[in-house]
Tab-separated table of C-alpha atoms in Angstrom:
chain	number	residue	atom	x	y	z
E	1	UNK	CA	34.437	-8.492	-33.402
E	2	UNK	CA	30.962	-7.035	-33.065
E	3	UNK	CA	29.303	-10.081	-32.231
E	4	UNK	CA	32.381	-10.720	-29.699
E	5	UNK	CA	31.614	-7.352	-27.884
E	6	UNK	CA	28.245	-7.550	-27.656
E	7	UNK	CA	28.252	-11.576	-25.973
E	8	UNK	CA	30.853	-10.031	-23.907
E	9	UNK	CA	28.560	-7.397	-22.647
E	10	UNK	CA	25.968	-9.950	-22.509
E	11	UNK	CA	27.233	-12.090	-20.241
E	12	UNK	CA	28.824	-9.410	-18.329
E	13	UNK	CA	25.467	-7.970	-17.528
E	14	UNK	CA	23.929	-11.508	-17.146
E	15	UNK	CA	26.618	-13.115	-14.915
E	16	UNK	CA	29.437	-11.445	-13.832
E	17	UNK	CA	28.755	-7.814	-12.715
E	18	UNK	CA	29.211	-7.335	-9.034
E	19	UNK	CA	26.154	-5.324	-7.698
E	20	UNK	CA	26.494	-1.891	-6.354
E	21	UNK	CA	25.866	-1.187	-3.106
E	22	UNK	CA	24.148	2.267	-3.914
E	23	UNK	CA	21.389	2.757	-6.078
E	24	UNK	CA	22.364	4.958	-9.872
E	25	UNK	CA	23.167	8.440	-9.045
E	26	UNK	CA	20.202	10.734	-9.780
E	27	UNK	CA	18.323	13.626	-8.692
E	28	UNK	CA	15.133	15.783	-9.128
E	29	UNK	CA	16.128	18.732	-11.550
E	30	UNK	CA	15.549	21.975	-9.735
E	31	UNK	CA	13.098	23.121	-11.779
E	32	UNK	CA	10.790	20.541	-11.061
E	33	UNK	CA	11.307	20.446	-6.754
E	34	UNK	CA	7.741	20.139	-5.749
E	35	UNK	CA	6.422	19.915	-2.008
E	36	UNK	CA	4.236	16.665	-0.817
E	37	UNK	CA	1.579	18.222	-1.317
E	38	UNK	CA	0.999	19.066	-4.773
E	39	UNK	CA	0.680	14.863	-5.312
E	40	UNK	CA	-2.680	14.850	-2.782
E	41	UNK	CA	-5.612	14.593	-3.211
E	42	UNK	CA	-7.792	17.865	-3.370
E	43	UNK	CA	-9.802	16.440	0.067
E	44	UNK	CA	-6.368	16.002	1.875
E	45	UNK	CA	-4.921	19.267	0.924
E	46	UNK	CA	-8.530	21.212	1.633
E	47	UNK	CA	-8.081	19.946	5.376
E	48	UNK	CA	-3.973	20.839	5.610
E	49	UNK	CA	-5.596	24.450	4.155
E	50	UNK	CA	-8.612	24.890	6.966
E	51	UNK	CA	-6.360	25.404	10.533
E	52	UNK	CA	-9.800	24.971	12.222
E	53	UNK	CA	-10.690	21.257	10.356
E	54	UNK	CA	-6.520	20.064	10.296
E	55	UNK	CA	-6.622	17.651	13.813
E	56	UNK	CA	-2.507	18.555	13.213
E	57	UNK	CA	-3.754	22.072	15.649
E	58	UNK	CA	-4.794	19.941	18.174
E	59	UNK	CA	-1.287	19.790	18.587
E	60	UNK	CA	0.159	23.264	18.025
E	61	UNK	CA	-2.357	24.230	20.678
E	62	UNK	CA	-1.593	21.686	23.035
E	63	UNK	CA	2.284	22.895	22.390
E	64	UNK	CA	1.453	26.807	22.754
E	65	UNK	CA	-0.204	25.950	25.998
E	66	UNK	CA	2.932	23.689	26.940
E	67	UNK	CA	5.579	26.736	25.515
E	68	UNK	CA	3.893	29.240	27.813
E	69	UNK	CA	3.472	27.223	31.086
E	70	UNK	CA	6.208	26.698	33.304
E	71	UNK	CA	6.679	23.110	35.228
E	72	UNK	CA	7.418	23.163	38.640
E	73	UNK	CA	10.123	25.223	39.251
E	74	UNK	CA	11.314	25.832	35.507
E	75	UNK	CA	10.890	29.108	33.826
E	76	UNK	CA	8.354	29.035	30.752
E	77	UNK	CA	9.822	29.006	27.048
E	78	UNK	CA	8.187	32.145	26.462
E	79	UNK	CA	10.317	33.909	29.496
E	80	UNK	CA	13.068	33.717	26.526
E	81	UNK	CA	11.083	33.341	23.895
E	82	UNK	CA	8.625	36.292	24.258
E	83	UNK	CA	7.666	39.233	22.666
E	84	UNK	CA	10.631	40.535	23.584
E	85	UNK	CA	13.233	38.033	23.822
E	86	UNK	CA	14.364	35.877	21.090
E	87	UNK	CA	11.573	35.370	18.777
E	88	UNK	CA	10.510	32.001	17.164
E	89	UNK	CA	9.291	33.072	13.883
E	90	UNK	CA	11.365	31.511	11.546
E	91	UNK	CA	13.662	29.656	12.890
E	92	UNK	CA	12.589	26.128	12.563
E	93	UNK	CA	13.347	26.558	8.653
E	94	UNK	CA	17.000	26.305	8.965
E	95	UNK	CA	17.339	23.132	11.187
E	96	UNK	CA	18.608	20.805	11.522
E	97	UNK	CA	21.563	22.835	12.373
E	98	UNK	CA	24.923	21.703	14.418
E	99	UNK	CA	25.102	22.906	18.137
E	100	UNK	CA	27.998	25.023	18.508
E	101	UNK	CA	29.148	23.982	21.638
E	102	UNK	CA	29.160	19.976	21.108
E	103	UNK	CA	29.161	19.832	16.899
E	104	UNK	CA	26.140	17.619	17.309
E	105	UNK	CA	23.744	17.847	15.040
E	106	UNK	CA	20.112	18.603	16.624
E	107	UNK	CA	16.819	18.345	14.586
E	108	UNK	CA	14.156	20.702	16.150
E	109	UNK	CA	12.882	17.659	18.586
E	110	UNK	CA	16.613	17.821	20.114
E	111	UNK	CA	16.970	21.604	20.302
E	112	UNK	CA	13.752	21.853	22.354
E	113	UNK	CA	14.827	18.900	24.392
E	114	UNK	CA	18.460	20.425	25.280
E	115	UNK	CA	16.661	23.616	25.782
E	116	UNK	CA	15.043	21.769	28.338
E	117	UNK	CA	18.150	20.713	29.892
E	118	UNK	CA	20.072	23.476	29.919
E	119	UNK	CA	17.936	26.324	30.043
E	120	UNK	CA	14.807	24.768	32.220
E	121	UNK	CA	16.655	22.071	33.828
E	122	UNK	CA	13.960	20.180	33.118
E	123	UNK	CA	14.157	16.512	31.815
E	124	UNK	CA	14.083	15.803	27.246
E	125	UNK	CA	10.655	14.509	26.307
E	126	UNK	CA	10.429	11.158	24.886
E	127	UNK	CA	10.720	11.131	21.086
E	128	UNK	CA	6.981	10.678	19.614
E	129	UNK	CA	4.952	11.249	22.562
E	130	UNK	CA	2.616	13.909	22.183
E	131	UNK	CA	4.347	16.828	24.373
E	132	UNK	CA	7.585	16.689	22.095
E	133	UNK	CA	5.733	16.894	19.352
E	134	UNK	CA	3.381	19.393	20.420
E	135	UNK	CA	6.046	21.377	21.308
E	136	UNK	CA	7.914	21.248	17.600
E	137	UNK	CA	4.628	21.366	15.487
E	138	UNK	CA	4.064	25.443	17.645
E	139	UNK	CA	7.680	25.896	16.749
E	140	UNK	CA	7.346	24.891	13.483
E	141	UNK	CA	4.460	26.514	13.173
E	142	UNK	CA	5.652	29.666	13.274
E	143	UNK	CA	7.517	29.549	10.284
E	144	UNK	CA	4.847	28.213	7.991
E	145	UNK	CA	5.650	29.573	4.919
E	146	UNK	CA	9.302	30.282	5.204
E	147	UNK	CA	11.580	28.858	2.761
E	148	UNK	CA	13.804	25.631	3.840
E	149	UNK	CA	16.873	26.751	4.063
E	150	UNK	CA	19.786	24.786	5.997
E	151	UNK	CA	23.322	25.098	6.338
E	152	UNK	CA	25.257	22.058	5.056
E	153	UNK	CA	29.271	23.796	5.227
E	154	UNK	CA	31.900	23.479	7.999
E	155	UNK	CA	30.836	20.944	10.825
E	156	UNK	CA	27.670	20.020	8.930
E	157	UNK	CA	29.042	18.826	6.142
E	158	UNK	CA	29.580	15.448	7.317
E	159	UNK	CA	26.348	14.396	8.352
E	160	UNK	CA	24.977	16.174	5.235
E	161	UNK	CA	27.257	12.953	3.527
E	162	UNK	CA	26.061	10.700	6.112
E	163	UNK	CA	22.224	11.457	5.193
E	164	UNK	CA	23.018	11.464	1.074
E	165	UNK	CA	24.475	7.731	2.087
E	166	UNK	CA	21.838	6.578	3.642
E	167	UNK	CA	19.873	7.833	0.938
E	168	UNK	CA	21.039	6.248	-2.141
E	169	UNK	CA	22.143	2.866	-0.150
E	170	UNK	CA	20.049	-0.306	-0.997
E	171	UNK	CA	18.666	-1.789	1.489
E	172	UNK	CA	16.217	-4.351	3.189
E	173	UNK	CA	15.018	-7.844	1.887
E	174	UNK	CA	13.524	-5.426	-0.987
E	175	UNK	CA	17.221	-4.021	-1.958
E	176	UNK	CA	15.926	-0.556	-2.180
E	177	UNK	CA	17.530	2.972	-1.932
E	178	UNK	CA	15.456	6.064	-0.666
E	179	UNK	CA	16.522	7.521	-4.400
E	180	UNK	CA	15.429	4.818	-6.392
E	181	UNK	CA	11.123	5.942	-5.606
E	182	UNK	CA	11.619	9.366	-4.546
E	183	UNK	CA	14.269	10.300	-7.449
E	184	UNK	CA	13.486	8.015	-10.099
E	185	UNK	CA	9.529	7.083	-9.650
E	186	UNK	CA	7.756	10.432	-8.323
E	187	UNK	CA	4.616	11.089	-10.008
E	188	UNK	CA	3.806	7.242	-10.429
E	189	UNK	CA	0.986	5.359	-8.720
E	190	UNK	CA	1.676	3.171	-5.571
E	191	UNK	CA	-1.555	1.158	-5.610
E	192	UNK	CA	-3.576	3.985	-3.577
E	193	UNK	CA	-0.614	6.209	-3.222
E	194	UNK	CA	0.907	8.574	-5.907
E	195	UNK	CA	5.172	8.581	-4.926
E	196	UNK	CA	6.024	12.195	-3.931
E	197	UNK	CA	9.468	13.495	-4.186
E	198	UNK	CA	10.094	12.498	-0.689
E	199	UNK	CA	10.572	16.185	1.402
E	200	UNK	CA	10.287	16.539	4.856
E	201	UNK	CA	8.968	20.228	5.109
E	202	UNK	CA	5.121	19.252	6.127
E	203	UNK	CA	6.297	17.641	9.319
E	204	UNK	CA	5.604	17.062	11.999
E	205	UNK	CA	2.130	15.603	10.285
E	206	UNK	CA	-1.074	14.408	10.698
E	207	UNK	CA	-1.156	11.095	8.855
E	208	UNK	CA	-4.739	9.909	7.615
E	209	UNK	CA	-3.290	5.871	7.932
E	210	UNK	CA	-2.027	6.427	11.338
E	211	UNK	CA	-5.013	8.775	12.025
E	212	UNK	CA	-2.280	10.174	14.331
E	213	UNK	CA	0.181	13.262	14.436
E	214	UNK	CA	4.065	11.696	14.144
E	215	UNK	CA	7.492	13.608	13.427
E	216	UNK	CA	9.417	12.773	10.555
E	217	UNK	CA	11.558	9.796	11.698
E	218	UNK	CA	7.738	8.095	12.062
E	219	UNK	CA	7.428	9.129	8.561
E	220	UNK	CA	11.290	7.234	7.417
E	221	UNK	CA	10.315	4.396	9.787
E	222	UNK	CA	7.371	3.476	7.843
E	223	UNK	CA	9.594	4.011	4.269
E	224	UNK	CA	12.332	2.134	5.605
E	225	UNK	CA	9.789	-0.844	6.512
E	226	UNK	CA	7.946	-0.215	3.682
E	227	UNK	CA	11.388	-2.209	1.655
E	228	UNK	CA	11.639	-4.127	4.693
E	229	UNK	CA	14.863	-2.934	6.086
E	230	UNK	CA	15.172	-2.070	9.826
E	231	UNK	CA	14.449	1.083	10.591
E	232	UNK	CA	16.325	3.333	12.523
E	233	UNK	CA	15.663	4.948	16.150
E	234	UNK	CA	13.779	7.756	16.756
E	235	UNK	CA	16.010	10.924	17.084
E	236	UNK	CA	18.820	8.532	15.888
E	237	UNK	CA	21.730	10.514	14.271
E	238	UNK	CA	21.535	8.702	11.270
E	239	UNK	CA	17.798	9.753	10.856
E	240	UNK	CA	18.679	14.061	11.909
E	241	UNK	CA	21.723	12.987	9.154
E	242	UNK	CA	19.004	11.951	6.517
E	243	UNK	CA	16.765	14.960	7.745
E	244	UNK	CA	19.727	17.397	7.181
E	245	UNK	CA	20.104	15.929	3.835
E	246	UNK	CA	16.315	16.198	2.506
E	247	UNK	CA	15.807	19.571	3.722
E	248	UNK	CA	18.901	20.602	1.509
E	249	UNK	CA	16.951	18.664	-0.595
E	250	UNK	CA	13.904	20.901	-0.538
E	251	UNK	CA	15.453	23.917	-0.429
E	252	UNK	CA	12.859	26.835	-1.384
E	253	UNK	CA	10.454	24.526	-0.578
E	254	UNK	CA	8.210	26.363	1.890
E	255	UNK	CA	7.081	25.051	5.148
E	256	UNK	CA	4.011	23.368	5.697
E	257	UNK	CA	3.764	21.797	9.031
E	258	UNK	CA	1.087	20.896	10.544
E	259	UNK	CA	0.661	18.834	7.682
E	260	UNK	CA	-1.374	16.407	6.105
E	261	UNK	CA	-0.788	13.379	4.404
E	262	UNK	CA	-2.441	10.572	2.958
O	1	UNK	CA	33.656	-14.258	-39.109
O	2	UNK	CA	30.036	-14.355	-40.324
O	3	UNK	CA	30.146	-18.262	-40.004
O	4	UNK	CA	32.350	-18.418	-36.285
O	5	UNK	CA	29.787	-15.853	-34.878
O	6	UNK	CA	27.201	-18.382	-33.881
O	7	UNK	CA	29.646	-20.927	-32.438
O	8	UNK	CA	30.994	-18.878	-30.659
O	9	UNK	CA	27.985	-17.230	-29.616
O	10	UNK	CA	27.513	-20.726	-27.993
O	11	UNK	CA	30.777	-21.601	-26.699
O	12	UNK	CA	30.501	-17.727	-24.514
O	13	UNK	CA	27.309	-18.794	-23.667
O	14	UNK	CA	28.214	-22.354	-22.001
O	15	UNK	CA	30.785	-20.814	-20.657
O	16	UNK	CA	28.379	-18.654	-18.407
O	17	UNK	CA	25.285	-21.138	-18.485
O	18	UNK	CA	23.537	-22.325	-16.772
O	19	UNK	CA	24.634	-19.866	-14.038
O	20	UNK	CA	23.723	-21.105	-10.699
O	21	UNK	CA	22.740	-17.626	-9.115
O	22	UNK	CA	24.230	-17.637	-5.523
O	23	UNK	CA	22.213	-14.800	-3.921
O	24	UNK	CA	19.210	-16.918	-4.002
O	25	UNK	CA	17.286	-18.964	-1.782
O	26	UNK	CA	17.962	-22.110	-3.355
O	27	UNK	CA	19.741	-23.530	-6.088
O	28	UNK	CA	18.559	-22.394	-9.279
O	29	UNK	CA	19.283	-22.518	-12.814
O	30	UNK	CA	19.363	-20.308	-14.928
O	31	UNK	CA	19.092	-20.886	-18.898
O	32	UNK	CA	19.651	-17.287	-21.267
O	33	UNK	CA	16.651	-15.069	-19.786
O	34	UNK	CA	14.808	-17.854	-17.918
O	35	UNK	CA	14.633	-20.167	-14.840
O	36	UNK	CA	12.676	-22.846	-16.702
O	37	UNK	CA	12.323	-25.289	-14.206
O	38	UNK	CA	9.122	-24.971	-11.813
O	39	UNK	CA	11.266	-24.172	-8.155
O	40	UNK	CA	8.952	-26.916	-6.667
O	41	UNK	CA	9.273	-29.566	-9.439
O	42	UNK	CA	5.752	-29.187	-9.746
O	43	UNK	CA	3.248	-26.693	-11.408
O	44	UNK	CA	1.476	-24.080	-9.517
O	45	UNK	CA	-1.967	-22.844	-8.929
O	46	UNK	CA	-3.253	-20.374	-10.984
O	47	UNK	CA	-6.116	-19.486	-8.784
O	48	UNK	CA	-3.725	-18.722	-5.721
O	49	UNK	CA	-1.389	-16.615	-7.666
O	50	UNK	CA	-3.815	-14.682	-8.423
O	51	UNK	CA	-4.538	-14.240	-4.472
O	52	UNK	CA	-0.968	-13.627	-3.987
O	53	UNK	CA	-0.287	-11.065	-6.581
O	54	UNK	CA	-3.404	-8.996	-4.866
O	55	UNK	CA	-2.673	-9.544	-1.399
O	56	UNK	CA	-0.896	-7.252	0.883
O	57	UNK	CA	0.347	-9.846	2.936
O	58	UNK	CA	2.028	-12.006	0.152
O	59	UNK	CA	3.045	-10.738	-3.182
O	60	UNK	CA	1.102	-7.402	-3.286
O	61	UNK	CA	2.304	-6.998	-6.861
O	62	UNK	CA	-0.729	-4.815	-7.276
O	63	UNK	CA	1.149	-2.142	-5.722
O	64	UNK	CA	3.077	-1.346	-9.085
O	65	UNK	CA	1.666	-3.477	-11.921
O	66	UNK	CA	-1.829	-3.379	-13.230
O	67	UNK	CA	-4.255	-6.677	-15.118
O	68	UNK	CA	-6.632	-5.508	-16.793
O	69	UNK	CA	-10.347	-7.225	-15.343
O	70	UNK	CA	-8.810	-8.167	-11.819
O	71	UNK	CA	-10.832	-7.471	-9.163
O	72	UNK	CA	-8.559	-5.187	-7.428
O	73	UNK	CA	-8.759	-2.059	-6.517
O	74	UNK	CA	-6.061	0.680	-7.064
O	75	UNK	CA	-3.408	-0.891	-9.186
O	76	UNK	CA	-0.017	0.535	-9.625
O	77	UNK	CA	1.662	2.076	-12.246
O	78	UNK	CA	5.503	1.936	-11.565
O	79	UNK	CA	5.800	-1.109	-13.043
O	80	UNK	CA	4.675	-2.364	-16.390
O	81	UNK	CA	0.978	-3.871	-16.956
O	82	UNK	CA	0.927	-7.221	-17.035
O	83	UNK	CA	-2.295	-7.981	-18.916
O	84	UNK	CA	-1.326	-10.465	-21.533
O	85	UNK	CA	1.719	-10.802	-20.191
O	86	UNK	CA	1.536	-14.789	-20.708
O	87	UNK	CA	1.604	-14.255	-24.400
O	88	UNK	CA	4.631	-12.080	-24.538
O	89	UNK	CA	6.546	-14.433	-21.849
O	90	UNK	CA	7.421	-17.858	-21.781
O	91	UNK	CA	6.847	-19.738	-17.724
O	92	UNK	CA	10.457	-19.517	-17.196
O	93	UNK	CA	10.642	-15.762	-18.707
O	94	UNK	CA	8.059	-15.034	-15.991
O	95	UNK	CA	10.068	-16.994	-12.991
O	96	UNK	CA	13.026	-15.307	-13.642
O	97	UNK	CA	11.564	-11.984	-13.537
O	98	UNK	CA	9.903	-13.192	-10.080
O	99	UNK	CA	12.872	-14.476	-8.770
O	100	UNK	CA	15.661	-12.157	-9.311
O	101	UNK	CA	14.555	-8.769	-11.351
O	102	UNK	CA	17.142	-6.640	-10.139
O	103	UNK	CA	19.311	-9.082	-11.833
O	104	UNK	CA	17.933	-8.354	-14.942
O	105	UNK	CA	17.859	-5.012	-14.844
O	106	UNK	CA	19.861	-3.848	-11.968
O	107	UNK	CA	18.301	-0.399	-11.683
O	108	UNK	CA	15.036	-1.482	-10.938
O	109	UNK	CA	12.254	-1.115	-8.282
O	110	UNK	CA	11.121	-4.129	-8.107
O	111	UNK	CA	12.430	-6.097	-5.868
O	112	UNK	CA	14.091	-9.927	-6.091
O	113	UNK	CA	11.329	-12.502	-4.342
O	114	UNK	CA	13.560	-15.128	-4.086
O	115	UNK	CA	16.699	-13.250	-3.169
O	116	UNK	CA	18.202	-14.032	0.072
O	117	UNK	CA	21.777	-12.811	0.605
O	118	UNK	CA	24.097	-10.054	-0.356
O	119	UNK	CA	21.404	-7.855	1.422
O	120	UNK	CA	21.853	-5.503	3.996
O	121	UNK	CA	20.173	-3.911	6.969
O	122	UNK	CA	17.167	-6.147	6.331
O	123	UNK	CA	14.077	-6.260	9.387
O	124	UNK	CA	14.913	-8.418	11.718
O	125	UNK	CA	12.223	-11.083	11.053
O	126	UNK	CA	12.737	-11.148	7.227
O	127	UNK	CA	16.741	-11.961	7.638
O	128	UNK	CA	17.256	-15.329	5.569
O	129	UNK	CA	14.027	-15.899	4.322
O	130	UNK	CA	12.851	-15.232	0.421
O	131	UNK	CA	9.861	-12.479	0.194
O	132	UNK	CA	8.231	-15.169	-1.451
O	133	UNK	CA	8.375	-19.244	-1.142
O	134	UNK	CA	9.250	-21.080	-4.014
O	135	UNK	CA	5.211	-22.484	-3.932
O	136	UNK	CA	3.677	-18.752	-3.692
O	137	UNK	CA	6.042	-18.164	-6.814
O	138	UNK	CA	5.038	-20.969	-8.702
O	139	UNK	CA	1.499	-20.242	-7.835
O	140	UNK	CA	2.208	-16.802	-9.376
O	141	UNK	CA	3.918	-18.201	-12.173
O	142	UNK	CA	0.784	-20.063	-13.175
O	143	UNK	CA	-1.644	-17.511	-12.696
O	144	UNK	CA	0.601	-14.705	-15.130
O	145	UNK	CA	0.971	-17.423	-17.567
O	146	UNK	CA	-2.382	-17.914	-18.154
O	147	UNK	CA	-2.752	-14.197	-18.636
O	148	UNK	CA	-2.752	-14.395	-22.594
O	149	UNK	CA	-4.105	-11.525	-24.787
């Protein structure tokens, strides 16, 4: 009978067993919820520490400059946003967040841009070029140091689910799920790289292999090609969905951008 | 029961072997926990698996599994060490583990070489096509084996 079980679960392990399309369930234990960059090494986070040696301030200046100029015929950012209007300082710790008025959800890239349309009537910066995200690394800025904090209930709840998905779904010629390294394999050496828990609260980043400043769908671009899936668009919802779900994720987790990373 | 155990140990078996594994690239069989016949019908080169397990733009298994003495630098950890791996493993021990891994253990990271359907969202460019040919396998096949302790 024994013996009968255990070639049973033999060959049902061996032959039979459909494959899942989601990697195991798993998680990182709250306890143990560590940022980015407590896996660098001491040179990389010495330069994320000094603001005048991180090259990430080249473009939080070039954004301050850009916040408190006005194009031709727009107001500046800082006519609203001004000493006396409605301050920045925090705020960029609790997106993304859902826009009331169209229950889309907006990462910090899309609330500057539809500022932009509908406060500036100006035009949305492209994704990635280096107004947009000189514009969210000052906003972001601002709230170094806050907590990540994000609200997943009522209308945000679905693409919350949506980003969890997309998480834990294998995928690419590499049959990989986001969970799988950053769940299951953080701590552990990747050749040069040691596998971080996967948080998004140090970008926008300055990125010593692109020796460039990117946002964080650059960041999941490079993941998701890293298992050789295709990635998703910039500012695609499915990548604000899987940016909702890691900064739940982080929660507490304070913010570091303009980051660093290997 | 003692006596039926092994026969039927072997009927259960034939009944599920050799398994001809229909996510793969090719036609291949499958015997227990091995693939023991070379993919190519012919033996590999050790001296180019060894290229291909270091290089980033073949097998780059140096990104999670470590040999002692090859001149590499910054070997992985994720995955198990492989020096000596040829005495713990027979050829088609090794294949398999090449070919289809996540078939063996279905949790794990590293990926299946030789895998080419049941996938999804894969780059465009990849769709199709193994990670690995069956030559760069073999090839790697022949350069683990001869990693004995």
């Amino acid at each position: 009978m024994k013996w009968a079980l255990l070639i049973g679960a033999l060959c049902l392990a061996g032959c039979n067993k459909p494959e899942s399309t989601y990697a195991r369930n798993s998680d990182v234990k709250a306890g143990d919820i560590k940022s980015g960059y407590a896996f660098l090494q001491d040179d990389t986070k010495a330069l994320q520490d000094d603001d005048f040696a991180n090259p990430g301030f080249l473009w939080v200046d070039r954004g301050k400059r850009l916040f408190e100029t006005a194009e031709t015929g727009a107001s500046t950012c800082s006519t609203c946003h001004g000493a006396h209007g409605m301050p920045l300082k925090g705020v960029a710790a609790h997106y993304p967040k859902v826009d009331a008025k169209t229950g889309k959800l907006l990462n910090l890239e899309a609330a500057i841009n539809l500022c932009r349309e509908q406060h500036q009537g100006l035009e949305p910066l492209a994704y990635e070029s280096d107004d947009l995200l000189g514009m969210t690394a000052y906003v972001a800025s601002l709230s170094r140091g806050e907590p990540v904090s994000v609200d997943i209930t009522g209308p945000a709840a679905k693409y919350y689910e949506e980003g969890r998905d997309y998480f834990f779904r294998r995928k690419g010629q590499f049959n990989l799920a986001c969970s799988q390294c950053h769940n299951e394999h953080w701590g552990e050496k990747l050749r040069g790289d040691t596998i971080s828990q996967g948080h998004g609260n140090a970008f926008p980043a300055y990125r010593l292999e692109w020796q460039d400043f990117g946002s964080l769908h650059r960041r999941l671009r490079d993941c998701d090609t890293g298992i050789r899936a295709e990635p998703q668009d910039y500012g695609s919802e499915t990548y604000m969905a899987v940016e909702l779900y890691l900064a739940k994720r982080a929660e507490g987790l304070a913010m570091e951008s303009p980051g660093v990373r290997r | 029961m003692r006596a039926v155990a092994p026969m039927s140990l072997v009927a259960l078996l034939g009944g599920c072997e050799p398994q001809h594994d229909a996510r793969l690239a090719s036609d291949v069989s499958i015997v227990g926990d091995a693939v023991p016949a070379s993919l190519t019908g012919a033996p590999g080169d050790a001296e180019r698996g060894r290229a291909i397990f270091v290089s980033r733009e073949e097998g780059h298994c140096v990104l999670c599994h470590q040999v002692e003495g090859l001149d590499a630098e910054f070997q992985g950890n994720v995955g198990p060490a492989l020096t000596g791996v040829g005495g713990r493993l027979s050829a088609g021990q090794i294949r398999y583990r090449i070919i289809d891994a996540q078939r063996i253990w279905p949790d794990t990271v590293m990926p299946a070489y030789y895998r080419t359907h049941g996938l999804r969202q894969v780059e465009h460019g990849y769709e199709g096509a193994p990670a690995l040919s069956a030559g760069q396998i073999e090839d790697l096949v022949a350069f683990l084996e001869a990693q004995a302790s």
